[in-house]
Short mmCIF file of C-alpha atoms in Angstrom, two decimals:
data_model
loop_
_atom_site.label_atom_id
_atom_site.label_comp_id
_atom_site.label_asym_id
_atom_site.label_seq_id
_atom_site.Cartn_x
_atom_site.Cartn_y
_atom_site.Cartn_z
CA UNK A 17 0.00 0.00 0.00
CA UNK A 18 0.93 3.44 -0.30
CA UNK A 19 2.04 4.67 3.22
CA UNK A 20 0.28 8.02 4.22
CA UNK A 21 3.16 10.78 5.20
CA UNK A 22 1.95 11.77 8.49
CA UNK A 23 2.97 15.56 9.92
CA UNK A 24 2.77 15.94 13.86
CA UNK A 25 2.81 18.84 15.72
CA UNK A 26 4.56 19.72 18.85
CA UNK A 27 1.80 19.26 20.66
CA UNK A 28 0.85 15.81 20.18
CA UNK A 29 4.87 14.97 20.61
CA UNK A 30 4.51 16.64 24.05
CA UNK A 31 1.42 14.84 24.73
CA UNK A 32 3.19 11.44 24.05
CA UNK A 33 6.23 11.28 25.52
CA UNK A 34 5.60 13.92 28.67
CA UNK A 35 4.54 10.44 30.90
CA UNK A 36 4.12 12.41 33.90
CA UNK A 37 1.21 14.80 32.51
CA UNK A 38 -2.48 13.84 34.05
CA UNK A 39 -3.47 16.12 31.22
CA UNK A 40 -2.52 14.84 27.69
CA UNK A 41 -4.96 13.69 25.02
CA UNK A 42 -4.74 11.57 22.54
CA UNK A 43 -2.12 9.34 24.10
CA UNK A 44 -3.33 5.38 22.82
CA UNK A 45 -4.31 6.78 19.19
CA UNK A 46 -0.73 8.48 18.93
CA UNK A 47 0.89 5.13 20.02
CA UNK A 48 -1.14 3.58 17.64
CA UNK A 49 0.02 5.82 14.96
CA UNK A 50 3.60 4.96 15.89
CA UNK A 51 3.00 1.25 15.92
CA UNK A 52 1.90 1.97 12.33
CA UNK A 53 4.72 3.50 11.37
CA UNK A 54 7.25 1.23 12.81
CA UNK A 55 5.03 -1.73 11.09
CA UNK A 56 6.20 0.38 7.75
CA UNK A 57 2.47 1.25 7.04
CA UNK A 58 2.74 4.81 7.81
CA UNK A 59 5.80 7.47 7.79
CA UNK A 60 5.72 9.85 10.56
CA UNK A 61 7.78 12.89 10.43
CA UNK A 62 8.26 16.69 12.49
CA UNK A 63 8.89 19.83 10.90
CA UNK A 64 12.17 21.84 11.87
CA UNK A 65 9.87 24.16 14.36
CA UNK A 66 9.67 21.44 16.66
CA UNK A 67 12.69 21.77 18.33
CA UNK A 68 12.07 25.45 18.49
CA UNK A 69 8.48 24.52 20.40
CA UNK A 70 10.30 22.32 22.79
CA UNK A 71 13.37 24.92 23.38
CA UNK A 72 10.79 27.15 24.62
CA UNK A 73 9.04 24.55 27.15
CA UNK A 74 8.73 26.27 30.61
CA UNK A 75 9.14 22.35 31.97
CA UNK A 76 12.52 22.14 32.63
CA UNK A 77 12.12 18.64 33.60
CA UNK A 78 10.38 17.25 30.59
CA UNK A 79 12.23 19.68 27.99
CA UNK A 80 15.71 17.33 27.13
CA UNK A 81 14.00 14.20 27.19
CA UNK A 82 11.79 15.84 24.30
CA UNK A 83 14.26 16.94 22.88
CA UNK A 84 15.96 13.67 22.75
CA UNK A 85 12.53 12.42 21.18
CA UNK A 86 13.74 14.26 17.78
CA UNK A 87 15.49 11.59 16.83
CA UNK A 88 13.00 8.85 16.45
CA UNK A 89 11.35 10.74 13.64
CA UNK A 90 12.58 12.05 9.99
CA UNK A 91 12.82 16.11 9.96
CA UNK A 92 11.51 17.69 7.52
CA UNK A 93 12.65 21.51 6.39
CA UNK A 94 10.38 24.72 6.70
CA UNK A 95 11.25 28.38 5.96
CA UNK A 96 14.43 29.72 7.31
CA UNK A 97 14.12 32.44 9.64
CA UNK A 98 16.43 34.39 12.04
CA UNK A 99 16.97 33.23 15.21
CA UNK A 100 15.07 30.59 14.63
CA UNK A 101 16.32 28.16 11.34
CA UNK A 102 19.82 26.21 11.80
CA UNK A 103 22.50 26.84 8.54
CA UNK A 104 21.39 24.11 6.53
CA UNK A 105 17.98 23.07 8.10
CA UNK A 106 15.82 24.94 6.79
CA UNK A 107 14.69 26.51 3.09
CA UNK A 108 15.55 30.13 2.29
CA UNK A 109 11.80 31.71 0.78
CA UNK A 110 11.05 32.34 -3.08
CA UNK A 111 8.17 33.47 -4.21
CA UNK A 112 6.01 30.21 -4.07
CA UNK A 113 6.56 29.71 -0.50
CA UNK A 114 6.76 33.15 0.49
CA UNK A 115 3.16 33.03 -0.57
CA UNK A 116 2.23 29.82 0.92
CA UNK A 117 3.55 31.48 3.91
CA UNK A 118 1.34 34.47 3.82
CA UNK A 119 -1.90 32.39 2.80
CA UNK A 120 -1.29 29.71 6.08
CA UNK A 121 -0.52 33.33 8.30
CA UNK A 122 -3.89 34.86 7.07
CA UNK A 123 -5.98 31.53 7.88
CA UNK A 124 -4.13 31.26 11.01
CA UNK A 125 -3.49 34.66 12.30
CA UNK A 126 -4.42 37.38 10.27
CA UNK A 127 -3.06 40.30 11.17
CA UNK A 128 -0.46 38.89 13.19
CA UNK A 129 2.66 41.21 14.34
CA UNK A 130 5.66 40.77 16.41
CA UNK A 131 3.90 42.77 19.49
CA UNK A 132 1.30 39.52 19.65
CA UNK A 133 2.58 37.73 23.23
CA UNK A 134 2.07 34.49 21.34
CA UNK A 135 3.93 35.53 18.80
CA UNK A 136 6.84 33.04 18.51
CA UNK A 137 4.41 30.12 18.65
CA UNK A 138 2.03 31.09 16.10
CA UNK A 139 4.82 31.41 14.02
CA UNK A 140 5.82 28.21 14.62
CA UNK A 141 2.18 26.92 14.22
CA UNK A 142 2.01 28.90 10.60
CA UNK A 143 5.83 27.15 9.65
CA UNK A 144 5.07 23.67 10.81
CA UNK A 145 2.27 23.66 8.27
CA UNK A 146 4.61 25.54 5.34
CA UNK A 147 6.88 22.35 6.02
CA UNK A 148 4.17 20.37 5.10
CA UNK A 149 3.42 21.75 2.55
CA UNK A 150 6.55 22.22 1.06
CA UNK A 151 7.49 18.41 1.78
CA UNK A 152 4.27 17.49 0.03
CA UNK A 153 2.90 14.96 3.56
CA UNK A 154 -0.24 14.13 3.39
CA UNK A 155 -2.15 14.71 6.72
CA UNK A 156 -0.76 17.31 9.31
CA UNK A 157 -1.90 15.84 12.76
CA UNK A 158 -2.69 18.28 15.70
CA UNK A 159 -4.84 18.72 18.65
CA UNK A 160 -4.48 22.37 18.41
CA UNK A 161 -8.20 23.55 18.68
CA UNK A 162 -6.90 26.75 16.92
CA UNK A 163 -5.55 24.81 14.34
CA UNK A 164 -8.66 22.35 14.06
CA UNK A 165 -11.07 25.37 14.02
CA UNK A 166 -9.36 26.14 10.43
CA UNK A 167 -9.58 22.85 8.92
CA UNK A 168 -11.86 23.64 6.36
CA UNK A 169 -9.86 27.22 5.30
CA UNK A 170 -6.43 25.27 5.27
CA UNK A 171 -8.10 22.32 3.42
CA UNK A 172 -9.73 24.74 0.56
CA UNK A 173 -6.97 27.24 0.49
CA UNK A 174 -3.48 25.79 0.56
CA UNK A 175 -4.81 22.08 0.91
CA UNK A 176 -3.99 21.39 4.02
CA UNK A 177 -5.64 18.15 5.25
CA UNK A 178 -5.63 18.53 9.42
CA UNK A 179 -6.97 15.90 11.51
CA UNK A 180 -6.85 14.97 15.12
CA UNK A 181 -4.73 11.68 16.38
CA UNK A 182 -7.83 10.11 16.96
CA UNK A 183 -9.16 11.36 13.18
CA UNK A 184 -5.98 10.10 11.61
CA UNK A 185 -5.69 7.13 13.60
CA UNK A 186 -9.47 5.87 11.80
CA UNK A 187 -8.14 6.89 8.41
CA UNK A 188 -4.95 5.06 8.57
CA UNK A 189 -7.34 2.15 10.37
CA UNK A 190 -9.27 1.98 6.78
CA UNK A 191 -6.55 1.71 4.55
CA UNK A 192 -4.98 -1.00 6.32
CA UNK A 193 -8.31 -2.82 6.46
CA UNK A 194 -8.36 -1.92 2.14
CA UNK A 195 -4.67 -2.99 1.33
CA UNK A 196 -5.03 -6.39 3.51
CA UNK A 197 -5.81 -9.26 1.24
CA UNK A 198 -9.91 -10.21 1.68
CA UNK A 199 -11.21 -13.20 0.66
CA UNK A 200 -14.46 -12.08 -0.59
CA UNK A 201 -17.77 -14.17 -0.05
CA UNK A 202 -19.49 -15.60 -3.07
CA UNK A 203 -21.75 -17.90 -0.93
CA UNK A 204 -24.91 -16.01 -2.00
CA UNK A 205 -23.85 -14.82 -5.45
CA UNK A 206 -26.50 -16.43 -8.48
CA UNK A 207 -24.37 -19.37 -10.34
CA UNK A 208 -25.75 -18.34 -13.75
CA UNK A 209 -24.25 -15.00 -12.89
CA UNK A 210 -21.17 -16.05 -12.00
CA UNK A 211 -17.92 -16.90 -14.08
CA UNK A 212 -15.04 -17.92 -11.36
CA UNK A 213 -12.61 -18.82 -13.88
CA UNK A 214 -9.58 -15.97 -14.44
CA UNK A 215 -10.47 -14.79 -17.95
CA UNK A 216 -13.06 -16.33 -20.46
CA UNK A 217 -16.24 -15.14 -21.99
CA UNK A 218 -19.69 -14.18 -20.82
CA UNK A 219 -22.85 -13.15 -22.24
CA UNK A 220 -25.75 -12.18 -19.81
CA UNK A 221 -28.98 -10.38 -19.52
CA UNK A 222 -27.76 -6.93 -17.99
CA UNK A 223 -31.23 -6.28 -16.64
CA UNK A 224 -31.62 -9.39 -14.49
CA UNK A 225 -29.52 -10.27 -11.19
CA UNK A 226 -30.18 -6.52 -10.42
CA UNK A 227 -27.79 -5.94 -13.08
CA UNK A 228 -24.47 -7.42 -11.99
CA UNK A 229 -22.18 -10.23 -13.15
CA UNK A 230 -19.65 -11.28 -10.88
CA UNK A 231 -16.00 -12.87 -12.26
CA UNK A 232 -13.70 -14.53 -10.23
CA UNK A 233 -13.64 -15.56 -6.30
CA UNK A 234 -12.10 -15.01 -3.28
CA UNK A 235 -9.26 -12.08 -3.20
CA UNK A 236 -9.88 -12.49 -6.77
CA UNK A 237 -13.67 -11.69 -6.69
CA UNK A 238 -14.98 -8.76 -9.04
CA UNK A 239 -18.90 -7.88 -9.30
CA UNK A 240 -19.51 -5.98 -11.95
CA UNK A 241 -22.62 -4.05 -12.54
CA UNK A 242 -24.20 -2.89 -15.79
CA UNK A 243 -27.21 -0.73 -16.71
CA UNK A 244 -28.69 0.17 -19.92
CA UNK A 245 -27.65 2.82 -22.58
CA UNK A 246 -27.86 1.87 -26.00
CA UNK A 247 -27.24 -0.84 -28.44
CA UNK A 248 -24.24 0.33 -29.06
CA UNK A 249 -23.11 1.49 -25.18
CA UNK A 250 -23.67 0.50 -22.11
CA UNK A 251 -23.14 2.03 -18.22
CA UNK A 252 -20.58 0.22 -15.87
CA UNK A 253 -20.92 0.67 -12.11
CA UNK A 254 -18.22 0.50 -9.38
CA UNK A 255 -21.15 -0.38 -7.28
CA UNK A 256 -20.22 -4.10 -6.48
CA UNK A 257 -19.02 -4.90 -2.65
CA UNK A 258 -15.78 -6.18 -3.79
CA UNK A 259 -14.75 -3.32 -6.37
CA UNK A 260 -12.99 -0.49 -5.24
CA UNK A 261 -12.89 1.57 -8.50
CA UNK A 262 -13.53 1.34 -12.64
CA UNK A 263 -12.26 3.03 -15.29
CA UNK A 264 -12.14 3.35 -18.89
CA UNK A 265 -8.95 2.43 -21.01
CA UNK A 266 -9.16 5.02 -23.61
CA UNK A 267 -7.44 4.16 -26.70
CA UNK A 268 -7.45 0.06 -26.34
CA UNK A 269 -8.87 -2.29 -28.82
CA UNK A 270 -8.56 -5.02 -27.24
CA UNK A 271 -7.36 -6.07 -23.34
CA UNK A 272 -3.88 -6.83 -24.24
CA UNK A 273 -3.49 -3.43 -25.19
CA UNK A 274 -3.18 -2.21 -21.54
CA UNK A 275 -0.40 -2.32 -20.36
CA UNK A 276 -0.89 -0.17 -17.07
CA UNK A 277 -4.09 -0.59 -15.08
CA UNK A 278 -3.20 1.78 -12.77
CA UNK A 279 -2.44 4.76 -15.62
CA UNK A 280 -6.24 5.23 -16.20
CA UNK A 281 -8.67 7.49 -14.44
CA UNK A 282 -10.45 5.64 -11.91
CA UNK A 283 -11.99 8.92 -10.23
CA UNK A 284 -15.82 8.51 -11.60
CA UNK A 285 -18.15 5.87 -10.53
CA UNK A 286 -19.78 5.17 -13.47
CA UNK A 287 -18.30 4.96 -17.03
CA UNK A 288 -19.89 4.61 -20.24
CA UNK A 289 -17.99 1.80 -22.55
CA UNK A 290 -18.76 1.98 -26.63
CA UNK A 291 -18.07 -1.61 -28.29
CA UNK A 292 -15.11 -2.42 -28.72
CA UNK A 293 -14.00 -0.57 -25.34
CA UNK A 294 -12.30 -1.94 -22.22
CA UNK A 295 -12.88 -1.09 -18.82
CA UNK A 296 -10.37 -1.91 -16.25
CA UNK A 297 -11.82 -2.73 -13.00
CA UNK A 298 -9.65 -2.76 -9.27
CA UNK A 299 -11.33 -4.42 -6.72
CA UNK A 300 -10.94 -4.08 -2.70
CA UNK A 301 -7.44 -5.82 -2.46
CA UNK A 302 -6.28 -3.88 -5.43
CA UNK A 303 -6.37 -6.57 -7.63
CA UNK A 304 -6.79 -5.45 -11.44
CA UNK A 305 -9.46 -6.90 -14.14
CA UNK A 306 -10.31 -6.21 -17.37
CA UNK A 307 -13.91 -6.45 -19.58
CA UNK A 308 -14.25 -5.77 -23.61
CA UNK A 309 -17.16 -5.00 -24.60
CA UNK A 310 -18.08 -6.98 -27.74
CA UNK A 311 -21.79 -7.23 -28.13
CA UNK A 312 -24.84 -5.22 -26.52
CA UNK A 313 -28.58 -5.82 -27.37
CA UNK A 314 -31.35 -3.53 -26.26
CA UNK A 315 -35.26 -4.16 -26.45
CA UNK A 316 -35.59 -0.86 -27.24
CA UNK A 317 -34.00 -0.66 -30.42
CA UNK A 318 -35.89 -3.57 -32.25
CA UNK A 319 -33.67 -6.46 -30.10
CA UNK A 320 -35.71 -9.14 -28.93
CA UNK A 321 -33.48 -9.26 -25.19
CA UNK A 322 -30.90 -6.88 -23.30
CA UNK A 323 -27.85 -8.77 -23.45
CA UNK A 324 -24.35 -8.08 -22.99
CA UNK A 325 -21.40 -10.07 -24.21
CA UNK A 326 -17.88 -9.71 -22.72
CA UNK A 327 -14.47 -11.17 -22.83
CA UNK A 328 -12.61 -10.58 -19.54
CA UNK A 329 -9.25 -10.95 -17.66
CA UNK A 330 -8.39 -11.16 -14.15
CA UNK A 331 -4.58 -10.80 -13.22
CA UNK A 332 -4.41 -12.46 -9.68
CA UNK A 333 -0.59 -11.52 -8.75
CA UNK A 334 -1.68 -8.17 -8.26
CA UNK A 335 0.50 -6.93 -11.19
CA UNK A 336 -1.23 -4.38 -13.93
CA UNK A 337 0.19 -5.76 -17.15
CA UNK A 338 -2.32 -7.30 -19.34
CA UNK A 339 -0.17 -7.62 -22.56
CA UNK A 340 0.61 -11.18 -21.80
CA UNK A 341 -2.97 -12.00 -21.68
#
């Protein structure tokens, strides 16, 4: 699977590793998250502007062993500033980040200035996010109620995705449960539509079965679902249980013309295959198939049944190659 790039902010490091606190939140879903990432199914990184947070922690007692904490995590650079930025730890600003600066500042703290007794640490709060930004992470983690407050501004302006521990921990919970392999029931699919051999060919009644046709079984199971269009067209669904996501292979004539499943645009859930057109199917362990669309009949344009004929292949090694097939 691809492993999310988690971003965590000072607070939540404080909040983990300060095991004297009767305060902290967020404790068992942050231990979770770092179970994850020592599993290799996340990657958990701090911004520069840590250290800088922790420097400044009245808690003498607690600061160094923080501190030490710095070094179970990749660093990632933010904007260089004065006082502030190590020689080589940080980015100097051009003119993209300078204004990715200045957008995060207004969401966060418009009208900040340096007379602002918080000053220093919404400065911080406004770099750790540039870092993110700039390192291109995925999900900045916080339990900053400031911060949190602005998730919807960060996440349509700069596109910032913020979440709590407890938020990311669910998200990172789901994608585990999607990139584990499933075997996928078939007890109560219909035998007459059902092909569970790896490639062959089918022709069915698209309106029966409440329009699906299912290929395959266990990890290996793909229901696909069909609707009417036209006798020379026809609508595929990513509605099945077992698929994750569809998508037509513009420009093949046949299935062994694709030779990348995953280069296609999977973003819609319906697409609308002409014949002689393949759609590529990827089902809930990410397992690639592929349909071409050779016949269609439709009672509505003088056919005496709505049928569909396919040829279809299922790769079951979870590669994406089907020029070999």
């Amino acid at each position: 699977m691809n492993r999310p790039r988690l971003t965590v902010d000072a607070n939540c490091i404080i909040n983990l590793f300060d095991l004297e606190s009767g305060s902290a939140t967020s404790v068992e879903e942050l231990r979770a998250l770092v179970r994850y990432a020592m599993e290799g199914k996340v990657e958990i990184a701090v911004t520069t502007r840590l250290e800088a947070d922790l420097l400044r922690d009245r808690n003498e007692a607690r600061r160094q062993p923080l501190l030490d904490t710095l070094n179970m995590f990749p660093v990632v650079s933010t904007v260089a500033r004065w006082d502030v930025s190590r020689w080589d730890d940080d980015l100097w600003v051009d003119d993209r980040t300078a204004r990715l600066n200045e957008e995060i500042q207004q969401i966060l703290s418009p009208g900040l200035t340096a007379a602002d007794p918080r000053y220093s640490n919404k400065i911080n709060d406004i770099d750790h996010l540039t870092g993110h930004v700039i390192d291109g992470r995925d999900i900045f983690i916080t339990d900053d109620k400031g911060i949190l407050r602005r998730r919807d501004q960060l996440r349509n302006g700069p596109g910032i995705l913020v979440m709590t521990p407890a938020q990311a921990l669910s998200h990172v919970d789901q994608i585990a449960l999607r990139s584990g392999p499933r075997t996928l029931p078939t007890e109560g699919l219909s035998p007459r539509y059902h092909s569970r051999a790896l490639r062959g060919r089918v022709t069915f009644d698209y309106t029966n079965n409440n329009h699906s046709y299912a290929l395959g079984e266990g990890q290996h199971l793909f229901e696909t679902k069909w609707t009417k269009a036209s006798n020379t067209a026809i609508h595929a669904y990513s509605d099945g249980a077992s698929i994750d996501a569809l998508a037509l292979a513009r420009g093949a004539e046949r299935i062994s013309d694709v030779t990348d499943a995953e280069s296609y645009d999977f973003s819609s859930r319906v697409r609308t295959p002409r014949l002689g057109e393949v759609v590529i199917w990827r089902n809930v362990n990410g397992l690639y198939g592929a349909t071409h669309v050779l016949a269609i009949t439709d009672d509505t344009r003088g056919a005496e049944s709505n049928e569909l004929t396919f040829e279809y292949v299922l790769l079951p090694d979870g590669s994406r190659d089907f020029s070999r097939s």
